[in-house]
Amino acid sequence: MGFCIVNSAVIQGIEATLIQVEADVSNGLPVFHMVGYLSGEVKEASERVRTAIRNSGVMLPPKKIVVNLAPGSLRKRGAAFDLPIALSILAAMNVFPVERLKDVLVVGELGLDGSVQKVPGVLPMVKKASEEGFKCCIVPEQNAAEGSLAEQIPVYGVCSLEEAVFYLKGEKELKAAEHKSILECGRFLESEILDYSEIVGQEVVKRATMIAVAGGHNLLMIGPPGSGKTMTAKRIPSILPKPTLEESLEITSIYSVVGKVEEDRPLILGRPFREVHHTATKAALAGGGSYPIPGEISLAHGGVLFLDELAEFKKSVLEVLRQPLEDQQIHLARSQANYTFPADFMLVAAANPCPCGNYPSQECTCTPQQIQNYLSRISQPFLDRIDICIETPRVKYEALQEKAKGESSEEIRDRVCAARQIQKERYKDMDFSVNARLGPKDIRTFCTLDAVTEKMMEQAFSTLGLTARTYHKILRVARTIADLAGSETITPAHMKEAIGYRTVDKKYWGKRS
């Protein structure tokens, strides 16, 4: 009998933290003790591990078994420690050489029959192992393709505890998960399949959407039901620039933590599109829990967060978005630790102008007080964080009968990518690459105006009752419109269009500031 240490990991937020699983098997009363600041599901591992070992053909001797998960100051949760606990005990019993587990990271949940079950967060765990200089990882077979995305380190998938033991005894060879090509291991999301050519009419809305995507701006669409707001929003990922491999791995890591990656094609190649129902809570949106996991905001990182029926959301839920929209990060504080989740997304929202949806047409049956109460659910500080606000009128019958197809998503994406490339080169020495991230100091440098354009902006500021924040947003949008036109300077025409995208919210919400 003896002692063994097995390296494992736990997810804290979206990052992996290394854990040492220590097992000591010695003479004494036949008990199985587990210590190390454990959550309920980890404490239950003792029974799962004991039964899985027996059903794998190994009988635990009547000895004193003590398992410690270090460091003791860090709360351990999840079932991913089952396999490392079992292997540490078997190594301490001299079933296989302890040296076989040196510099090896092990994660996996055990079934009572000894089978190894899939666990979330394998990709960030394997990345951490690679950074720390481990020589290989042993993970559940269902997670092997996901772990292989890290590429810098061999990843071995096992289906059962017995298979892992035979490998560590040297009686069986395991084949490292193959590093497949991007197309073989990647998958596009459903939103990538939709196309803008399917949208008839609404050319002004499509133009506003293209500008929003080109500059990374937030977008609000206001109009009656059935005017194409949701249809337009769902096609936005199809005109976003395709993510780089580094961005795809970052997005996949977030989805790995919440267990939303496919076994065979784990790499997410497209831009996320997260549609949030208006009954969502603050925790569902921002992430949360005693040990926080990413919410919808972080799952939309690198893509689009779509809020339909915006005025139906609780005001307290919408206010959660204000800080992430400014910082592109979410900071959550808990008694045991502070967590930071990525939140670099494009916000797209859709709203009806009143409870019945028909204002300001004569079909509207709402009273002025009802309309005011309905729209007041959306605060002015929240509206100030919207860059572009556009009306979506009802589609005319003639447009529905039009046989000629509109521009395809590919054609629009080409123009978006050209504008993004201009911005990337302009901000090559900055820590951002789109106009929407320009700070006040940067705006003075990159959004200079001539006398005529400056006068136009001054008039709009006083007439529309703009805040300092909305003033800066108009300049950022004007800069994007100029980039789409291939212009180095912001002309009066560009400024006029940018100002037009701020008049709609003033029409419905007035000049409150």
Short mmCIF file of C-alpha atoms in Angstrom, two decimals:
data_model
loop_
_atom_site.label_atom_id
_atom_site.label_comp_id
_atom_site.label_asym_id
_atom_site.label_seq_id
_atom_site.Cartn_x
_atom_site.Cartn_y
_atom_site.Cartn_z
CA MET A 1 0.00 0.00 0.00
CA GLY A 2 1.20 3.55 -0.56
CA PHE A 3 0.63 7.09 -1.73
CA CYS A 4 -0.08 8.68 -5.15
CA ILE A 5 -0.78 12.10 -6.66
CA VAL A 6 -2.85 12.54 -9.84
CA ASN A 7 -3.21 15.89 -11.58
CA SER A 8 -6.69 17.07 -12.48
CA ALA A 9 -8.46 20.40 -13.00
CA VAL A 10 -11.60 22.34 -12.12
CA ILE A 11 -13.32 25.17 -14.00
CA GLN A 12 -13.44 28.51 -12.20
CA GLY A 13 -15.58 30.82 -14.31
CA ILE A 14 -14.25 30.00 -17.78
CA GLU A 15 -10.67 29.30 -16.74
CA ALA A 16 -9.21 25.96 -15.61
CA THR A 17 -7.39 25.64 -12.29
CA LEU A 18 -5.10 22.68 -11.57
CA ILE A 19 -6.04 20.34 -8.73
CA GLN A 20 -3.91 17.63 -7.15
CA VAL A 21 -5.79 14.47 -6.21
CA GLU A 22 -3.82 12.77 -3.41
CA ALA A 23 -4.63 9.22 -2.28
CA ASP A 24 -3.18 7.38 0.68
CA VAL A 25 -3.94 3.70 1.29
CA SER A 26 -2.69 2.41 4.68
CA ASN A 27 -3.42 -0.01 7.49
CA GLY A 28 -6.26 0.93 9.80
CA LEU A 29 -10.02 0.77 10.02
CA PRO A 30 -11.55 0.08 6.57
CA VAL A 31 -12.90 3.56 5.84
CA PHE A 32 -12.98 5.83 2.79
CA HIS A 33 -12.38 9.47 3.74
CA MET A 34 -12.49 12.38 1.25
CA VAL A 35 -11.32 15.85 2.25
CA GLY A 36 -10.39 19.14 0.54
CA TYR A 37 -13.29 21.65 0.69
CA LEU A 38 -15.65 19.51 -1.37
CA SER A 39 -19.12 20.23 -2.75
CA GLY A 40 -21.92 17.70 -2.46
CA GLU A 41 -21.39 16.09 -5.87
CA VAL A 42 -17.68 15.56 -5.13
CA LYS A 43 -18.42 13.98 -1.74
CA GLU A 44 -20.72 11.53 -3.53
CA ALA A 45 -17.74 10.43 -5.63
CA SER A 46 -16.64 8.03 -2.88
CA GLU A 47 -19.58 5.70 -3.55
CA ARG A 48 -19.33 6.04 -7.34
CA VAL A 49 -15.60 5.35 -7.28
CA ARG A 50 -15.85 2.39 -4.86
CA THR A 51 -18.54 0.72 -6.96
CA ALA A 52 -16.86 1.50 -10.31
CA ILE A 53 -13.56 -0.02 -9.11
CA ARG A 54 -15.33 -3.20 -7.96
CA ASN A 55 -17.25 -3.51 -11.26
CA SER A 56 -13.96 -3.07 -13.15
CA GLY A 57 -12.61 -6.28 -11.62
CA VAL A 58 -10.53 -4.86 -8.75
CA MET A 59 -11.48 -5.45 -5.11
CA LEU A 60 -10.63 -2.69 -2.66
CA PRO A 61 -8.77 -4.17 0.34
CA PRO A 62 -10.07 -3.54 3.89
CA LYS A 63 -7.70 -0.62 4.36
CA LYS A 64 -7.92 3.01 5.40
CA ILE A 65 -8.27 5.14 2.24
CA VAL A 66 -7.87 8.91 2.47
CA VAL A 67 -8.30 11.12 -0.60
CA ASN A 68 -7.42 14.82 -0.52
CA LEU A 69 -8.11 17.35 -3.26
CA ALA A 70 -5.59 20.17 -3.00
CA PRO A 71 -5.45 23.12 -2.61
CA GLY A 72 -7.81 22.94 0.35
CA SER A 73 -8.74 26.63 0.08
CA LEU A 74 -10.45 26.16 -3.31
CA ARG A 75 -13.98 24.78 -3.45
CA LYS A 76 -14.17 21.64 -5.63
CA ARG A 77 -17.34 20.88 -7.58
CA GLY A 78 -18.50 18.64 -10.40
CA ALA A 79 -18.08 14.94 -11.16
CA ALA A 80 -14.90 15.26 -13.25
CA PHE A 81 -12.74 14.11 -10.29
CA ASP A 82 -14.15 10.55 -10.31
CA LEU A 83 -11.58 9.10 -12.72
CA PRO A 84 -8.50 10.77 -11.14
CA ILE A 85 -9.68 9.69 -7.68
CA ALA A 86 -10.07 6.08 -8.84
CA LEU A 87 -6.68 6.04 -10.58
CA SER A 88 -4.91 7.62 -7.59
CA ILE A 89 -6.31 4.91 -5.30
CA LEU A 90 -5.36 2.09 -7.70
CA ALA A 91 -1.83 3.51 -8.12
CA ALA A 92 -1.49 3.77 -4.33
CA MET A 93 -2.49 0.07 -4.19
CA ASN A 94 0.35 -0.68 -6.69
CA VAL A 95 -2.05 -1.89 -9.39
CA PHE A 96 0.16 0.04 -11.87
CA PRO A 97 3.34 2.15 -11.46
CA VAL A 98 2.82 5.59 -9.93
CA GLU A 99 5.32 7.03 -12.44
CA ARG A 100 2.86 6.41 -15.27
CA LEU A 101 0.73 9.29 -13.98
CA LYS A 102 3.53 11.83 -13.71
CA ASP A 103 2.82 14.99 -15.76
CA VAL A 104 -0.53 13.57 -16.90
CA LEU A 105 -3.82 15.46 -16.52
CA VAL A 106 -6.85 13.25 -15.83
CA VAL A 107 -10.55 14.18 -15.86
CA GLY A 108 -13.71 12.11 -16.18
CA GLU A 109 -16.92 11.07 -14.47
CA LEU A 110 -17.48 7.40 -13.61
CA GLY A 111 -20.64 5.37 -13.95
CA LEU A 112 -21.29 2.60 -11.45
CA ASP A 113 -20.34 0.04 -14.11
CA GLY A 114 -16.92 1.64 -14.54
CA SER A 115 -17.75 3.52 -17.72
CA VAL A 116 -16.23 6.99 -18.19
CA GLN A 117 -18.78 9.70 -18.86
CA LYS A 118 -18.50 13.03 -20.66
CA VAL A 119 -17.71 16.17 -18.60
CA PRO A 120 -17.91 19.89 -19.45
CA GLY A 121 -14.91 22.23 -19.76
CA VAL A 122 -12.38 19.80 -21.25
CA LEU A 123 -10.97 22.27 -23.82
CA PRO A 124 -9.87 24.91 -21.26
CA MET A 125 -8.53 22.10 -19.05
CA VAL A 126 -6.38 20.71 -21.86
CA LYS A 127 -5.17 24.23 -22.71
CA LYS A 128 -4.13 24.68 -19.08
CA ALA A 129 -2.28 21.36 -19.09
CA SER A 130 -0.42 22.41 -22.24
CA GLU A 131 0.57 25.74 -20.68
CA GLU A 132 1.85 23.97 -17.55
CA GLY A 133 4.06 21.57 -19.52
CA PHE A 134 2.13 18.31 -19.02
CA LYS A 135 3.01 15.53 -21.41
CA CYS A 136 -0.54 14.25 -22.12
CA CYS A 137 -4.17 14.21 -20.97
CA ILE A 138 -6.56 11.32 -20.27
CA VAL A 139 -10.18 12.35 -20.83
CA PRO A 140 -13.53 10.66 -21.59
CA GLU A 141 -13.73 9.32 -25.15
CA GLN A 142 -16.68 11.66 -25.83
CA ASN A 143 -14.45 14.63 -25.01
CA ALA A 144 -11.37 13.50 -26.94
CA ALA A 145 -12.13 15.39 -30.17
CA GLU A 146 -12.83 18.55 -28.16
CA GLY A 147 -9.58 18.22 -26.21
CA SER A 148 -7.58 17.67 -29.40
CA LEU A 149 -8.43 21.22 -30.54
CA ALA A 150 -5.66 22.46 -28.23
CA GLU A 151 -3.18 20.65 -30.57
CA GLN A 152 -0.06 21.29 -28.45
CA ILE A 153 -0.52 18.16 -26.31
CA PRO A 154 -1.61 14.51 -26.92
CA VAL A 155 -5.13 13.72 -25.68
CA TYR A 156 -6.16 10.12 -24.98
CA GLY A 157 -9.83 9.21 -24.77
CA VAL A 158 -10.95 6.29 -22.60
CA CYS A 159 -14.35 4.59 -22.44
CA SER A 160 -13.95 2.85 -19.11
CA LEU A 161 -11.87 2.75 -15.95
CA GLU A 162 -10.69 -0.73 -16.96
CA GLU A 163 -9.34 0.62 -20.27
CA ALA A 164 -7.45 3.38 -18.45
CA VAL A 165 -5.93 0.86 -16.03
CA PHE A 166 -4.79 -1.46 -18.85
CA TYR A 167 -3.15 1.53 -20.55
CA LEU A 168 -1.34 2.60 -17.37
CA LYS A 169 -0.22 -1.01 -16.78
CA GLY A 170 1.31 -0.99 -20.27
CA GLU A 171 -0.97 -3.80 -21.41
CA LYS A 172 -2.86 -1.69 -23.95
CA GLU A 173 -1.94 1.13 -26.32
CA LEU A 174 -4.19 4.14 -26.64
CA LYS A 175 -4.26 6.22 -29.78
CA ALA A 176 -4.12 9.96 -29.26
CA ALA A 177 -7.11 11.86 -30.62
CA GLU A 178 -6.40 12.93 -34.18
CA HIS A 179 -5.94 16.62 -34.96
CA LYS A 180 -8.50 17.00 -37.73
CA SER A 181 -8.73 19.82 -40.23
CA ILE A 182 -10.91 22.81 -39.35
CA LEU A 183 -13.68 21.71 -41.72
CA GLU A 184 -13.63 18.14 -40.37
CA CYS A 185 -13.90 19.09 -36.70
CA GLY A 186 -15.85 22.35 -37.09
CA ARG A 187 -19.54 23.10 -37.45
CA PHE A 188 -21.44 26.13 -38.61
CA LEU A 189 -24.38 27.35 -36.59
CA GLU A 190 -27.92 27.41 -37.98
CA SER A 191 -27.86 31.21 -38.30
CA GLU A 192 -25.06 30.93 -40.88
CA ILE A 193 -27.38 29.10 -43.29
CA LEU A 194 -29.98 31.90 -43.48
CA ASP A 195 -29.58 34.51 -46.22
CA TYR A 196 -30.47 38.19 -46.66
CA SER A 197 -31.80 37.58 -50.16
CA GLU A 198 -34.86 36.02 -48.51
CA ILE A 199 -35.88 39.42 -47.08
CA VAL A 200 -38.17 41.37 -49.42
CA GLY A 201 -38.48 45.15 -49.18
CA GLN A 202 -37.07 46.83 -46.04
CA GLU A 203 -34.04 48.17 -47.92
CA VAL A 204 -33.58 50.94 -45.34
CA VAL A 205 -33.53 48.36 -42.55
CA LYS A 206 -31.02 46.19 -44.41
CA ARG A 207 -28.82 49.25 -44.96
CA ALA A 208 -28.92 50.11 -41.24
CA THR A 209 -28.11 46.50 -40.36
CA MET A 210 -25.10 46.48 -42.70
CA ILE A 211 -23.77 49.69 -41.09
CA ALA A 212 -24.28 48.23 -37.61
CA VAL A 213 -22.34 45.07 -38.50
CA ALA A 214 -19.59 46.96 -40.32
CA GLY A 215 -18.79 49.04 -37.25
CA GLY A 216 -19.81 46.62 -34.50
CA HIS A 217 -22.66 48.91 -33.44
CA ASN A 218 -25.69 48.02 -31.32
CA LEU A 219 -29.02 48.09 -33.17
CA LEU A 220 -32.65 48.64 -32.17
CA MET A 221 -35.52 47.96 -34.59
CA ILE A 222 -38.97 49.40 -33.83
CA GLY A 223 -42.03 48.44 -35.80
CA PRO A 224 -45.35 46.57 -35.87
CA PRO A 225 -45.56 42.78 -35.60
CA GLY A 226 -44.77 40.98 -38.85
CA SER A 227 -42.57 43.73 -40.29
CA GLY A 228 -39.47 41.50 -40.44
CA LYS A 229 -37.59 42.50 -37.29
CA THR A 230 -36.85 38.96 -36.12
CA MET A 231 -36.23 37.72 -39.68
CA THR A 232 -33.63 40.45 -40.19
CA ALA A 233 -31.95 39.88 -36.83
CA LYS A 234 -31.56 36.14 -37.38
CA ARG A 235 -29.63 36.78 -40.61
CA ILE A 236 -27.08 39.14 -39.09
CA PRO A 237 -24.53 36.35 -38.37
CA SER A 238 -24.53 35.57 -42.10
CA ILE A 239 -23.02 39.00 -42.87
CA LEU A 240 -20.60 39.14 -39.97
CA PRO A 241 -16.94 38.48 -40.89
CA LYS A 242 -16.03 34.85 -40.33
CA PRO A 243 -14.13 34.32 -37.05
CA THR A 244 -10.44 33.52 -37.10
CA LEU A 245 -9.26 30.18 -35.69
CA GLU A 246 -8.22 31.93 -32.47
CA GLU A 247 -11.70 33.47 -32.12
CA SER A 248 -13.36 30.11 -32.86
CA LEU A 249 -11.31 28.43 -30.12
CA GLU A 250 -12.24 31.18 -27.66
CA ILE A 251 -15.94 30.82 -28.48
CA THR A 252 -15.69 27.01 -28.29
CA SER A 253 -14.01 27.23 -24.86
CA ILE A 254 -16.96 29.19 -23.48
CA TYR A 255 -19.44 26.69 -24.90
CA SER A 256 -17.29 23.85 -23.55
CA VAL A 257 -17.65 25.17 -19.99
CA VAL A 258 -21.45 24.96 -20.22
CA GLY A 259 -21.36 21.60 -22.03
CA LYS A 260 -22.69 22.85 -25.38
CA VAL A 261 -20.15 21.38 -27.83
CA GLU A 262 -20.75 18.41 -30.13
CA GLU A 263 -18.66 15.26 -29.69
CA ASP A 264 -17.65 14.77 -33.33
CA ARG A 265 -17.55 18.40 -34.51
CA PRO A 266 -16.72 20.46 -31.43
CA LEU A 267 -15.14 23.53 -33.06
CA ILE A 268 -17.65 26.38 -33.58
CA LEU A 269 -16.81 28.06 -36.89
CA GLY A 270 -19.67 30.55 -37.12
CA ARG A 271 -20.70 33.56 -35.08
CA PRO A 272 -23.00 32.79 -32.12
CA PHE A 273 -26.59 34.03 -32.25
CA ARG A 274 -28.32 33.97 -28.89
CA GLU A 275 -32.02 34.81 -28.83
CA VAL A 276 -33.16 35.56 -25.28
CA HIS A 277 -36.80 35.28 -24.20
CA HIS A 278 -38.23 38.21 -22.28
CA THR A 279 -38.83 36.01 -19.21
CA ALA A 280 -35.06 35.58 -18.72
CA THR A 281 -33.63 36.46 -15.30
CA LYS A 282 -30.59 38.58 -14.53
CA ALA A 283 -28.57 35.44 -13.72
CA ALA A 284 -29.58 33.79 -17.00
CA LEU A 285 -28.39 36.85 -18.90
CA ALA A 286 -25.19 37.74 -17.06
CA GLY A 287 -24.28 34.34 -15.64
CA GLY A 288 -24.40 33.43 -12.00
CA GLY A 289 -24.93 30.86 -9.31
CA SER A 290 -22.88 30.15 -6.21
CA TYR A 291 -20.11 29.11 -8.60
CA PRO A 292 -20.89 31.26 -11.64
CA ILE A 293 -21.09 29.87 -15.14
CA PRO A 294 -21.41 32.00 -18.31
CA GLY A 295 -24.85 33.40 -19.15
CA GLU A 296 -26.40 34.40 -22.46
CA ILE A 297 -24.25 37.53 -22.70
CA SER A 298 -21.03 35.50 -22.65
CA LEU A 299 -22.49 32.80 -24.91
CA ALA A 300 -23.03 35.61 -27.45
CA HIS A 301 -19.34 36.61 -27.24
CA GLY A 302 -18.02 37.20 -30.74
CA GLY A 303 -21.54 37.18 -32.18
CA VAL A 304 -25.03 38.56 -31.67
CA LEU A 305 -27.27 38.83 -28.61
CA PHE A 306 -30.88 39.29 -29.77
CA LEU A 307 -33.56 40.62 -27.43
CA ASP A 308 -36.98 40.33 -29.04
CA GLU A 309 -39.97 42.17 -27.54
CA LEU A 310 -37.56 44.49 -25.73
CA ALA A 311 -40.24 46.39 -23.80
CA GLU A 312 -41.48 43.11 -22.29
CA PHE A 313 -38.20 42.55 -20.44
CA LYS A 314 -38.03 43.57 -16.79
CA LYS A 315 -36.21 46.87 -16.46
CA SER A 316 -33.82 45.37 -13.88
CA VAL A 317 -32.83 42.67 -16.39
CA LEU A 318 -32.09 45.19 -19.14
CA GLU A 319 -29.97 47.28 -16.77
CA VAL A 320 -27.63 44.29 -16.39
CA LEU A 321 -26.54 44.91 -19.98
CA ARG A 322 -25.33 48.46 -19.39
CA GLN A 323 -21.90 47.64 -17.93
CA PRO A 324 -21.04 44.79 -20.39
CA LEU A 325 -21.97 47.02 -23.35
CA GLU A 326 -19.38 49.55 -22.18
CA ASP A 327 -16.59 47.23 -20.98
CA GLN A 328 -17.06 44.08 -23.14
CA GLN A 329 -16.66 42.09 -19.93
CA ILE A 330 -18.85 40.93 -17.04
CA HIS A 331 -17.47 41.08 -13.52
CA LEU A 332 -19.18 38.94 -10.89
CA ALA A 333 -18.12 39.07 -7.24
CA ARG A 334 -18.61 36.13 -4.89
CA SER A 335 -17.39 35.56 -1.36
CA GLN A 336 -14.84 32.95 -2.47
CA ALA A 337 -13.59 34.64 -5.67
CA ASN A 338 -14.18 37.24 -8.38
CA TYR A 339 -15.06 36.10 -11.89
CA THR A 340 -14.63 37.82 -15.24
CA PHE A 341 -16.51 36.60 -18.31
CA PRO A 342 -15.97 37.86 -21.88
CA ALA A 343 -18.83 39.90 -23.35
CA ASP A 344 -17.72 41.35 -26.68
CA PHE A 345 -20.98 41.02 -28.61
CA MET A 346 -23.29 42.98 -30.88
CA LEU A 347 -26.62 43.79 -29.24
CA VAL A 348 -29.63 43.62 -31.54
CA ALA A 349 -33.05 44.41 -30.08
CA ALA A 350 -36.57 44.53 -31.50
CA ALA A 351 -39.58 46.26 -30.01
CA ASN A 352 -43.18 47.06 -30.80
CA PRO A 353 -44.01 50.78 -30.56
CA CYS A 354 -46.96 50.12 -28.20
CA PRO A 355 -48.79 47.21 -26.51
CA CYS A 356 -50.92 46.52 -29.61
CA GLY A 357 -47.99 47.16 -31.95
CA ASN A 358 -49.76 49.54 -34.35
CA TYR A 359 -48.75 52.99 -33.09
CA PRO A 360 -48.70 55.59 -34.69
CA SER A 361 -51.16 54.28 -37.32
CA GLN A 362 -54.92 54.75 -36.96
CA GLU A 363 -55.27 51.04 -36.17
CA CYS A 364 -53.66 51.62 -32.76
CA THR A 365 -56.10 51.02 -29.88
CA CYS A 366 -53.76 52.07 -27.06
CA THR A 367 -54.22 55.19 -24.95
CA PRO A 368 -51.33 57.68 -24.66
CA GLN A 369 -50.83 56.59 -21.06
CA GLN A 370 -50.60 52.93 -22.05
CA ILE A 371 -48.02 53.77 -24.72
CA GLN A 372 -45.99 55.85 -22.29
CA ASN A 373 -46.06 53.13 -19.62
CA TYR A 374 -45.07 50.52 -22.19
CA LEU A 375 -42.09 52.42 -23.60
CA SER A 376 -40.93 53.66 -20.19
CA ARG A 377 -39.86 50.12 -19.36
CA ILE A 378 -36.79 50.90 -21.48
CA SER A 379 -34.65 53.48 -19.67
CA GLN A 380 -32.85 56.39 -21.32
CA PRO A 381 -29.41 55.18 -20.09
CA PHE A 382 -30.09 51.88 -21.85
CA LEU A 383 -31.21 53.66 -25.04
CA ASP A 384 -28.05 55.77 -24.95
CA ARG A 385 -26.06 52.57 -25.39
CA ILE A 386 -27.85 51.82 -28.67
CA ASP A 387 -25.91 53.20 -31.65
CA ILE A 388 -28.53 52.80 -34.39
CA CYS A 389 -32.31 52.95 -34.03
CA ILE A 390 -34.43 52.20 -37.11
CA GLU A 391 -38.13 51.88 -37.89
CA THR A 392 -39.37 48.76 -39.65
CA PRO A 393 -42.61 49.63 -41.47
CA ARG A 394 -45.06 47.01 -42.68
CA VAL A 395 -44.01 45.34 -45.91
CA LYS A 396 -46.15 46.40 -48.89
CA TYR A 397 -47.95 43.86 -51.04
CA GLU A 398 -46.01 44.93 -54.13
CA ALA A 399 -42.73 44.09 -52.40
CA LEU A 400 -43.99 40.60 -51.55
CA GLN A 401 -44.79 40.00 -55.21
CA GLU A 402 -41.36 41.19 -56.37
CA LYS A 403 -39.64 38.28 -58.13
CA ALA A 404 -36.15 39.77 -58.29
CA LYS A 405 -34.05 38.64 -55.36
CA GLY A 406 -32.30 41.17 -53.17
CA GLU A 407 -28.62 41.19 -52.31
CA SER A 408 -27.30 37.96 -50.86
CA SER A 409 -25.56 37.73 -47.50
CA GLU A 410 -22.29 36.99 -49.27
CA GLU A 411 -22.44 40.25 -51.24
CA ILE A 412 -23.23 42.28 -48.13
CA ARG A 413 -20.53 40.48 -46.15
CA ASP A 414 -17.93 41.45 -48.76
CA ARG A 415 -18.69 45.13 -48.19
CA VAL A 416 -18.73 44.65 -44.43
CA CYS A 417 -15.34 42.90 -44.52
CA ALA A 418 -13.86 45.70 -46.67
CA ALA A 419 -15.00 48.30 -44.11
CA ARG A 420 -13.71 46.14 -41.24
CA GLN A 421 -10.32 45.86 -42.94
CA ILE A 422 -10.09 49.66 -43.18
CA GLN A 423 -10.81 49.90 -39.46
CA LYS A 424 -8.34 47.14 -38.62
CA GLU A 425 -5.54 48.96 -40.41
CA ARG A 426 -6.51 52.31 -38.89
CA TYR A 427 -6.51 50.90 -35.34
CA LYS A 428 -3.58 48.50 -35.74
CA ASP A 429 -1.80 50.08 -32.77
CA MET A 430 -4.93 50.02 -30.58
CA ASP A 431 -6.48 47.26 -28.49
CA PHE A 432 -9.67 47.34 -30.58
CA SER A 433 -10.49 47.01 -34.29
CA VAL A 434 -13.99 48.44 -34.87
CA ASN A 435 -15.44 51.94 -34.73
CA ALA A 436 -17.92 51.07 -32.00
CA ARG A 437 -15.02 50.78 -29.51
CA LEU A 438 -13.66 54.30 -30.11
CA GLY A 439 -13.19 56.21 -26.87
CA PRO A 440 -13.73 60.00 -26.52
CA LYS A 441 -10.01 60.67 -27.00
CA ASP A 442 -9.87 58.41 -30.08
CA ILE A 443 -12.95 60.10 -31.56
CA ARG A 444 -11.16 63.45 -31.54
CA THR A 445 -8.32 61.83 -33.49
CA PHE A 446 -10.21 59.71 -36.03
CA CYS A 447 -13.56 61.50 -36.42
CA THR A 448 -12.52 65.03 -37.36
CA LEU A 449 -15.23 67.17 -38.98
CA ASP A 450 -15.10 70.10 -41.38
CA ALA A 451 -16.95 73.34 -40.57
CA VAL A 452 -20.18 72.38 -42.38
CA THR A 453 -20.36 68.93 -40.80
CA GLU A 454 -19.50 70.36 -37.38
CA LYS A 455 -22.37 72.85 -37.67
CA MET A 456 -24.77 70.05 -38.60
CA MET A 457 -23.71 68.09 -35.52
CA GLU A 458 -24.12 71.13 -33.30
CA GLN A 459 -27.67 71.70 -34.51
CA ALA A 460 -28.60 68.03 -33.99
CA PHE A 461 -27.17 68.06 -30.47
CA SER A 462 -29.42 70.92 -29.35
CA THR A 463 -32.49 69.96 -31.40
CA LEU A 464 -32.56 66.29 -30.38
CA GLY A 465 -31.46 66.90 -26.80
CA LEU A 466 -28.53 64.49 -27.10
CA THR A 467 -26.34 63.34 -24.23
CA ALA A 468 -22.54 63.22 -24.42
CA ARG A 469 -22.78 59.45 -24.91
CA THR A 470 -25.20 59.68 -27.87
CA TYR A 471 -23.08 62.48 -29.38
CA HIS A 472 -20.08 60.14 -29.44
CA LYS A 473 -22.19 57.30 -30.83
CA ILE A 474 -23.36 59.43 -33.76
CA LEU A 475 -19.74 60.22 -34.62
CA ARG A 476 -18.80 56.53 -34.46
CA VAL A 477 -21.68 55.59 -36.77
CA ALA A 478 -20.74 58.40 -39.18
CA ARG A 479 -17.18 57.08 -39.22
CA THR A 480 -18.50 53.63 -40.19
CA ILE A 481 -20.72 55.04 -42.96
CA ALA A 482 -17.66 56.84 -44.34
CA ASP A 483 -15.65 53.59 -44.21
CA LEU A 484 -18.35 51.76 -46.17
CA ALA A 485 -18.17 54.51 -48.77
CA GLY A 486 -14.36 54.28 -48.85
CA SER A 487 -14.05 57.89 -47.66
CA GLU A 488 -11.21 59.03 -45.40
CA THR A 489 -13.27 62.00 -44.17
CA ILE A 490 -16.76 62.25 -42.69
CA THR A 491 -18.88 64.28 -45.10
CA PRO A 492 -22.20 66.07 -44.40
CA ALA A 493 -24.02 63.20 -46.17
CA HIS A 494 -22.45 60.64 -43.83
CA MET A 495 -23.29 62.78 -40.80
CA LYS A 496 -26.88 63.33 -41.95
CA GLU A 497 -27.46 59.58 -42.24
CA ALA A 498 -25.87 58.91 -38.84
CA ILE A 499 -28.05 61.57 -37.18
CA GLY A 500 -31.10 60.01 -38.85
CA TYR A 501 -30.48 56.83 -36.89
CA ARG A 502 -30.93 58.80 -33.62
CA THR A 503 -34.20 60.54 -34.51
CA VAL A 504 -36.33 57.40 -34.22
CA ASP A 505 -35.73 56.83 -30.51
CA LYS A 506 -36.43 60.53 -29.86
CA LYS A 507 -39.72 60.14 -31.74
CA TYR A 508 -40.89 57.44 -29.34
CA TRP A 509 -39.06 58.33 -26.12
CA GLY A 510 -38.88 62.13 -26.45
CA LYS A 511 -35.98 64.28 -25.32
CA ARG A 512 -35.48 62.82 -21.88
CA SER A 513 -31.83 62.98 -20.86
#
